[in-house]
Coordinates of C-alpha atoms in Angstrom, one line a residue:
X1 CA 6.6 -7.9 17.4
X2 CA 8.1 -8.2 20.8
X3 CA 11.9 -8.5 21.1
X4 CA 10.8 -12.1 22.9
X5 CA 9.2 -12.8 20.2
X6 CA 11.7 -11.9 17.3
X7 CA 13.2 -15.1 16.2
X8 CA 16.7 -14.4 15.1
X9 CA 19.1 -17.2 12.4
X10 CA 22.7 -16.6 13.3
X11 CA 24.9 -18.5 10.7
X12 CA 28.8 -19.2 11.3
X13 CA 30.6 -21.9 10.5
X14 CA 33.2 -21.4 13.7
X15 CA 31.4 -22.1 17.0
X16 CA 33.2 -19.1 18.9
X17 CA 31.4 -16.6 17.1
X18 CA 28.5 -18.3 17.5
X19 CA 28.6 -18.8 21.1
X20 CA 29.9 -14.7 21.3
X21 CA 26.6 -13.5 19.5
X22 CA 24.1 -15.9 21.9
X23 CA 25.9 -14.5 24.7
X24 CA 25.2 -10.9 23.0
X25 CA 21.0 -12.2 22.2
X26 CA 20.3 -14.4 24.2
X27 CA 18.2 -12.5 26.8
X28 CA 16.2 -10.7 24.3
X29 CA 15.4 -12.8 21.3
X30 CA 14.7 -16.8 20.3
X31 CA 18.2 -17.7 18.7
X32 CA 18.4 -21.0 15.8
X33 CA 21.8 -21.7 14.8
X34 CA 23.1 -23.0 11.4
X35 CA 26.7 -23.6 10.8
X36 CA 27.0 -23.6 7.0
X37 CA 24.8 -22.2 4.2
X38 CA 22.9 -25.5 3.2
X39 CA 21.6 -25.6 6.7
X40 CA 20.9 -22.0 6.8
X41 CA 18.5 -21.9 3.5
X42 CA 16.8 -25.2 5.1
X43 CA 16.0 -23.6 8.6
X44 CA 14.9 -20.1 6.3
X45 CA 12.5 -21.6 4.9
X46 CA 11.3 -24.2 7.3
X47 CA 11.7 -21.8 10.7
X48 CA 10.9 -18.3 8.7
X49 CA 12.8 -16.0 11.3
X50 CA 12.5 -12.4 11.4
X51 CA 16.1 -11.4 11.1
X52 CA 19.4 -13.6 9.9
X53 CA 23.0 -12.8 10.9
X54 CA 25.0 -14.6 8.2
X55 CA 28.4 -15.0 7.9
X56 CA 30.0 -14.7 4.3
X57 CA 33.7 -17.0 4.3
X58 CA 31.2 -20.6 4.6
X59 CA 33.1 -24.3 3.6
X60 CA 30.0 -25.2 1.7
X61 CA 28.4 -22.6 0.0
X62 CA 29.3 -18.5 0.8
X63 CA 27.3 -15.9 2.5
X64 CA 26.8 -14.0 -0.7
X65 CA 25.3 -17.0 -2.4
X66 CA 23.4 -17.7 0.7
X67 CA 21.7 -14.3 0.6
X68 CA 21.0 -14.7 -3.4
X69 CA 19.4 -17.5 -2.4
X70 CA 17.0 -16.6 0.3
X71 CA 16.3 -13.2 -1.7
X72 CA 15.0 -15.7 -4.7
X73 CA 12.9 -17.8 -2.5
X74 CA 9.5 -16.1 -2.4
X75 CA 9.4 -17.8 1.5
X76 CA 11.7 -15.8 2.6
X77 CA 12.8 -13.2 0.4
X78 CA 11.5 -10.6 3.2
X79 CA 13.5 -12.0 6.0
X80 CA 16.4 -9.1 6.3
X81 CA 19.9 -10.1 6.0
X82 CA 22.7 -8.6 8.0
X83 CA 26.1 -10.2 7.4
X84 CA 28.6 -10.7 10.0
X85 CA 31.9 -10.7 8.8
X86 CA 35.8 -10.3 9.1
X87 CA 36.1 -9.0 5.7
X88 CA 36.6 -5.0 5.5
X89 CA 36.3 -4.6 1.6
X90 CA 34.1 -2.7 0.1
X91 CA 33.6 -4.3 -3.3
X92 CA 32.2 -7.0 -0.5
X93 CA 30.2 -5.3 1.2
X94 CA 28.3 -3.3 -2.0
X95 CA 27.9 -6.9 -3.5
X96 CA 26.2 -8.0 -0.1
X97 CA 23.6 -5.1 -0.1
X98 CA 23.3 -5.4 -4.4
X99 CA 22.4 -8.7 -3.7
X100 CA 19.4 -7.6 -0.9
X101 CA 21.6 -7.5 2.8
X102 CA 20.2 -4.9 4.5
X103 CA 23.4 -3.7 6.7
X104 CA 27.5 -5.1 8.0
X105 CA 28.7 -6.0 10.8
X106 CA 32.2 -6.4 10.9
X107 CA 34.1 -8.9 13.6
X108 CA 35.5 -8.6 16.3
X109 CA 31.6 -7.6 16.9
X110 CA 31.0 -5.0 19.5
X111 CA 27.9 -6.0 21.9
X112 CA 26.2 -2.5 21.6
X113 CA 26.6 -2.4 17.9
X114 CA 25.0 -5.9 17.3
X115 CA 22.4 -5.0 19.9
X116 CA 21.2 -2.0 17.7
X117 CA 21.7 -3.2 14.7
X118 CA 19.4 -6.2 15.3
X119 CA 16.9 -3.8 17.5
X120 CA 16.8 -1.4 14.4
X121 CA 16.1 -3.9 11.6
X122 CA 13.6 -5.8 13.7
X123 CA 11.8 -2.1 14.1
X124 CA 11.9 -1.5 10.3
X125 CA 10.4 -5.1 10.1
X126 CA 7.5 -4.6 12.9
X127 CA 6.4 -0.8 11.0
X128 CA 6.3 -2.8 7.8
X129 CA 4.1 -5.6 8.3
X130 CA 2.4 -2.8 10.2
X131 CA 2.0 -1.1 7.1
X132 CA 0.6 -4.2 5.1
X133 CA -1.4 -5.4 8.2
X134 CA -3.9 -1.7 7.6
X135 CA -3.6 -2.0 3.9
X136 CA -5.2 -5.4 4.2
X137 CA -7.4 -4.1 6.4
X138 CA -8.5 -1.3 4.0
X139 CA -8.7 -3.9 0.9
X140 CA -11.4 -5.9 3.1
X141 CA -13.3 -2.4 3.9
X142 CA -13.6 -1.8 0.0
X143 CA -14.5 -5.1 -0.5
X144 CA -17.4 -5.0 1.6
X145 CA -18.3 -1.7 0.9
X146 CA -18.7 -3.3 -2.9
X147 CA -21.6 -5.1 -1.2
X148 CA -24.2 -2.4 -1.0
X149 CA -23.4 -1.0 -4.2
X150 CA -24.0 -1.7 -8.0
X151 CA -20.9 -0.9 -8.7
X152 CA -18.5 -3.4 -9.7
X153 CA -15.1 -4.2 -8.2
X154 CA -13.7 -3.0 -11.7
X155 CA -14.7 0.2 -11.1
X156 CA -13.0 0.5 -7.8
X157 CA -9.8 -1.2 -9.2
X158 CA -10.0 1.5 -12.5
X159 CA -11.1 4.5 -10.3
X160 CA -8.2 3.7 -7.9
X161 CA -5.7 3.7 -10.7
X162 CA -7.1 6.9 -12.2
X163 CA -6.4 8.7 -9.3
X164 CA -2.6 7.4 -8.9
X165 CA -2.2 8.5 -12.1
X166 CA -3.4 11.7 -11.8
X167 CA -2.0 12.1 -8.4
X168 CA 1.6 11.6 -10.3
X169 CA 0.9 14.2 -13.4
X170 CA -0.1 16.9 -10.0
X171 CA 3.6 16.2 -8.9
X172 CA 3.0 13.3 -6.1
X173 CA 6.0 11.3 -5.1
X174 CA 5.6 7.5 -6.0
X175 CA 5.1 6.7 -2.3
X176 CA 2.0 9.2 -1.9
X177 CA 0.4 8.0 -5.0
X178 CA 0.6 5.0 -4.4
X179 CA -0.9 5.5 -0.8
X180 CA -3.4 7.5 -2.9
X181 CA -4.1 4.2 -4.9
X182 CA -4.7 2.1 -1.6
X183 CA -6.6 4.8 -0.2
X184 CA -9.0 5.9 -3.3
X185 CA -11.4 2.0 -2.7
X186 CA -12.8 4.0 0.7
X187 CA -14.3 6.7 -1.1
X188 CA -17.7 5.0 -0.9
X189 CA -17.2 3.1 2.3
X190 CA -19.9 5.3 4.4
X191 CA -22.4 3.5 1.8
X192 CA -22.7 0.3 4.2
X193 CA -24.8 2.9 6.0
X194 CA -27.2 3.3 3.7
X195 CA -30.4 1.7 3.7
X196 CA -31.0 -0.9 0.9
X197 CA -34.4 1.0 0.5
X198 CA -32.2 3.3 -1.2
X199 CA -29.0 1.5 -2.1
X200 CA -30.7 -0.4 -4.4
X201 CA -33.8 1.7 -5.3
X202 CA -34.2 1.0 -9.6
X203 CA -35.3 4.6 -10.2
X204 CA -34.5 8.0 -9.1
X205 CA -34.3 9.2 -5.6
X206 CA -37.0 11.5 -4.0
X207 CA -35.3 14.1 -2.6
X208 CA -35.2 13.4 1.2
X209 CA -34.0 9.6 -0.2
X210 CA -30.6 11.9 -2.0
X211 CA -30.2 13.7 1.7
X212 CA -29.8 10.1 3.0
X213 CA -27.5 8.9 0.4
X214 CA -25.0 12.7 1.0
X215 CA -25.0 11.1 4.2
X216 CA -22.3 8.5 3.3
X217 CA -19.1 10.8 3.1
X218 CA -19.7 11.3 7.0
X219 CA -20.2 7.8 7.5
X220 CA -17.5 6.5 6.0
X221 CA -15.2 9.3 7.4
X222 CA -16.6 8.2 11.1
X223 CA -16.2 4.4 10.4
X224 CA -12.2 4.9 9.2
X225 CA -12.2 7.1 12.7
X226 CA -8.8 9.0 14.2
X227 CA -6.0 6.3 13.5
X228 CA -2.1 7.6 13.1
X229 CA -2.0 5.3 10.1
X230 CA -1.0 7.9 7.0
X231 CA -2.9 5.4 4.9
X232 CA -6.4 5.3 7.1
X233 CA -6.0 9.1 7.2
X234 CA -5.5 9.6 3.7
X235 CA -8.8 6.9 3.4
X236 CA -10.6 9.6 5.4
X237 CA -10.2 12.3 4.0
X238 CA -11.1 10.3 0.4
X239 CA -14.5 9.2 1.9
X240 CA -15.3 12.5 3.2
X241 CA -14.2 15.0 0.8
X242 CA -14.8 13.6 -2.9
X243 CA -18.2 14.6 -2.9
X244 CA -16.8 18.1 -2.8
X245 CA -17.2 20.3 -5.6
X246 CA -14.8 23.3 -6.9
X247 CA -17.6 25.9 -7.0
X248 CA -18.2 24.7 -3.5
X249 CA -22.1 23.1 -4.2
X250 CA -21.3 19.9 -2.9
X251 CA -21.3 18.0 0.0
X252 CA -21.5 17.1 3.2
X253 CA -19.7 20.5 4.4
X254 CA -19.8 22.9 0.9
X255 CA -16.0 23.0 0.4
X256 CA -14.5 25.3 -2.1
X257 CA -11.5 25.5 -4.2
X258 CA -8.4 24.4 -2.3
X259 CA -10.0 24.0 1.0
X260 CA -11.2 20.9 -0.9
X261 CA -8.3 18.2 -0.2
X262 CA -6.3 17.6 -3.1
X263 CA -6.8 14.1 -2.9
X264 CA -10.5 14.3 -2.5
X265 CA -10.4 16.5 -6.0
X266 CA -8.5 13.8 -8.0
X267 CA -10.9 11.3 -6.7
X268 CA -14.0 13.2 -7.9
X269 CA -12.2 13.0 -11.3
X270 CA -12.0 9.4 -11.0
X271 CA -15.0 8.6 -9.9
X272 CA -16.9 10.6 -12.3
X273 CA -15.4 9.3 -15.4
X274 CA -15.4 5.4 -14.8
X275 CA -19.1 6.5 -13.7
X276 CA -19.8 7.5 -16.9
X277 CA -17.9 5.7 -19.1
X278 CA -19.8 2.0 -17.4
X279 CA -22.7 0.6 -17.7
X280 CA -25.2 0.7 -15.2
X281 CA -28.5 -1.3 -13.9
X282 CA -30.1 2.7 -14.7
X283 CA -27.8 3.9 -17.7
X284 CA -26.0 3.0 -20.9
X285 CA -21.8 3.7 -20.6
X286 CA -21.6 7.4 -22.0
X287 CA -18.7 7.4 -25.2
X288 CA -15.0 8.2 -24.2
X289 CA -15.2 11.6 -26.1
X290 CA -19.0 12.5 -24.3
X291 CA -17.5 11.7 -21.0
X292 CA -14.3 13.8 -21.5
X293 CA -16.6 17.3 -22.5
X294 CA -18.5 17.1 -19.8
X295 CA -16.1 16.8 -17.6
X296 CA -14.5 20.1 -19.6
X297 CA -17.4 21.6 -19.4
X298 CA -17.5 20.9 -15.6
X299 CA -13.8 22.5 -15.0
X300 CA -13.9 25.4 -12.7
X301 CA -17.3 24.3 -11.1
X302 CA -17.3 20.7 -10.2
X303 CA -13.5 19.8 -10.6
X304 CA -10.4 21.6 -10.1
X305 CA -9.5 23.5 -13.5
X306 CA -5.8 22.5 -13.0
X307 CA -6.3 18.4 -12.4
X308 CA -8.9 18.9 -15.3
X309 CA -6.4 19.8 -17.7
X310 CA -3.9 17.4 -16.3
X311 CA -6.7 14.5 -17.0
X312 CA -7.1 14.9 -20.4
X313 CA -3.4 15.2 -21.0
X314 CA -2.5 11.8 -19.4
X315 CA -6.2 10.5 -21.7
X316 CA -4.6 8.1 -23.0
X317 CA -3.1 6.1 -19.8
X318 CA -7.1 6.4 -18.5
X319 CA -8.0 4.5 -21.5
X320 CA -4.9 1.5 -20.9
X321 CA -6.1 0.9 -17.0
X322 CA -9.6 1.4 -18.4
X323 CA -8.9 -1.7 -21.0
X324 CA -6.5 -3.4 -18.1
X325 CA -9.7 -3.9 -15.6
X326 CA -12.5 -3.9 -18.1
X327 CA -16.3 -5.1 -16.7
X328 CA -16.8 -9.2 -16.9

């Protein structure tokens, strides 16, 4: 988003503030004017801006309840809010940002303070929709990678879930599991690679048909590329590392131990028991209590000992997504 671009609602009901903040915008952003809060919820919703400057003493209806609305309205509950007001009290202005204003202004306004306000806020707007633009993105990669697999898209939604879980009981902050979560659908991406000769062969590989298929980590990691998202990063190092095993046997590059990604050892977890624990066009869906032992049994060689343990001691939220997103 351009500042040309940026579409900004100012909303006064005196016309000399409104005429001082288009002098102030004017050059740098596309300016609509309301001058009450009926007029301002109408052009919201009809107009969308990206930013509103909203005054709070209104004739008809006040800022406050102007903001409550637009914060309800699912249409333009993102749009951010700053008010623009004479008031200096603070029980005001933490009852503006309770009800979802995301900063003051206070009038007389100064030129350079409204200028970088506005430029700030727009920013925080442009790296957010940035943000959902790649996720999006990501979403449509698992989805296709769904395609040359017979796996279902409950197993990516279950496996994904899994790992935010686990990344949670390892000590993750919300924000990286939950990029975790986004992330873990890429672990099989590089699959769109493989030939369906092999894809969707009914019986079991030769072995120069398995060297094909432990080429999809690379793929994946080369299709997902060098990007400074976090999100397609952390997708990278998912596709490329989950086939990674503890005791450093697996593949593509023979990791070991904690030169394994941690987040490519949670997804091997994952992966492993939704795997077992779903039917497949080759195999019955193991029991809950088979897939847990060998999964024991694996600690220290295929999975990390400590998300092992963490696994079967958060069991029984496994089980609850597992119900959640169960096979049609």
């Amino acid at each position: 988003m351009e500042n040309k671009q940026a579409t900004i609602l100012i909303v006064d009901d005196e016309p000399a503030n409104l005429r001082v903040l288009k002098q102030i915008l004017q050059q740098d952003y596309r300016l609509i004017f309301a001058k009450g809060g009926q007029e301002a919820l109408r052009l919201a919703h009809d107009k969308k801006p990206n930013l509103i400057l909203l005054d709070i003493m209104m004739p008809d209806i006040t800022g406050l309840e102007v903001c409550k609305q637009l914060k309800a309205d699912p249409v333009t509950t993102k749009i951010p809010v700053i008010f623009v007001t004479a008031l200096n009290d603070h029980d005001d202005e933490a009852q503006g940002l309770e009800l979802g204003a995301v900063d003051y202004i206070t009038k007389p306004v100064s030129a350079p303070v409204v200028k970088a306000r506005v430029a700030t806020h727009l920013s925080l707007v442009q790296a957010d929709e940035l943000r959902r633009t790649r996720l999006q993105v990501i979403q449509r990669l698992g989805h296709a990678s769904e395609y040359k697999d017979n796996e279902t898209g409950m197993h990516v939604m279950r496996m994904s879930h899994y790992s935010q879980v686990l990344a949670l009981a390892y000590g993750f902050s919300e924000q990286r599991a939950d990029d975790l979560l986004h992330a873990a659908p890429m672990h099989d991406l590089g699959k769109i690679g493989i030939p369906d000769s092999i894809m969707l062969k009914p019986g079991k590989l030769t072995d120069e048909e398995f060297d094909v298929m432990k080429t999809h980590p690379v793929i994946g990691a080369h299709i997902l590329g060098d990007d400074d998202s976090d999100l397609i990063s952390l997708a990278k190092v998912v596709a490329l590392t989950h086939h990674e095993k503890w005791d450093g046997t697996g593949y593509p590059n023979g990791l070991a131990g904690k030169d394994i990604p941690v987040e490519g050892r949670i997804v091997a977890i994952a992966d492993v028991f939704d795997a077992l624990t779903s039917v497949r066009p080759y195999k019955d869906a193991w029991s809950i209590e088979r897939a847990v032992e060998l999964i024991q049994n694996e600690s220290g060689k295929h999975f990390d000992p400590e998300l092992v343990s963490l696994f079967v001691q958060e069991l029984d939220k496994m089980l609850e997504i597992k119900q959640r997103w169960k096979d049609e």
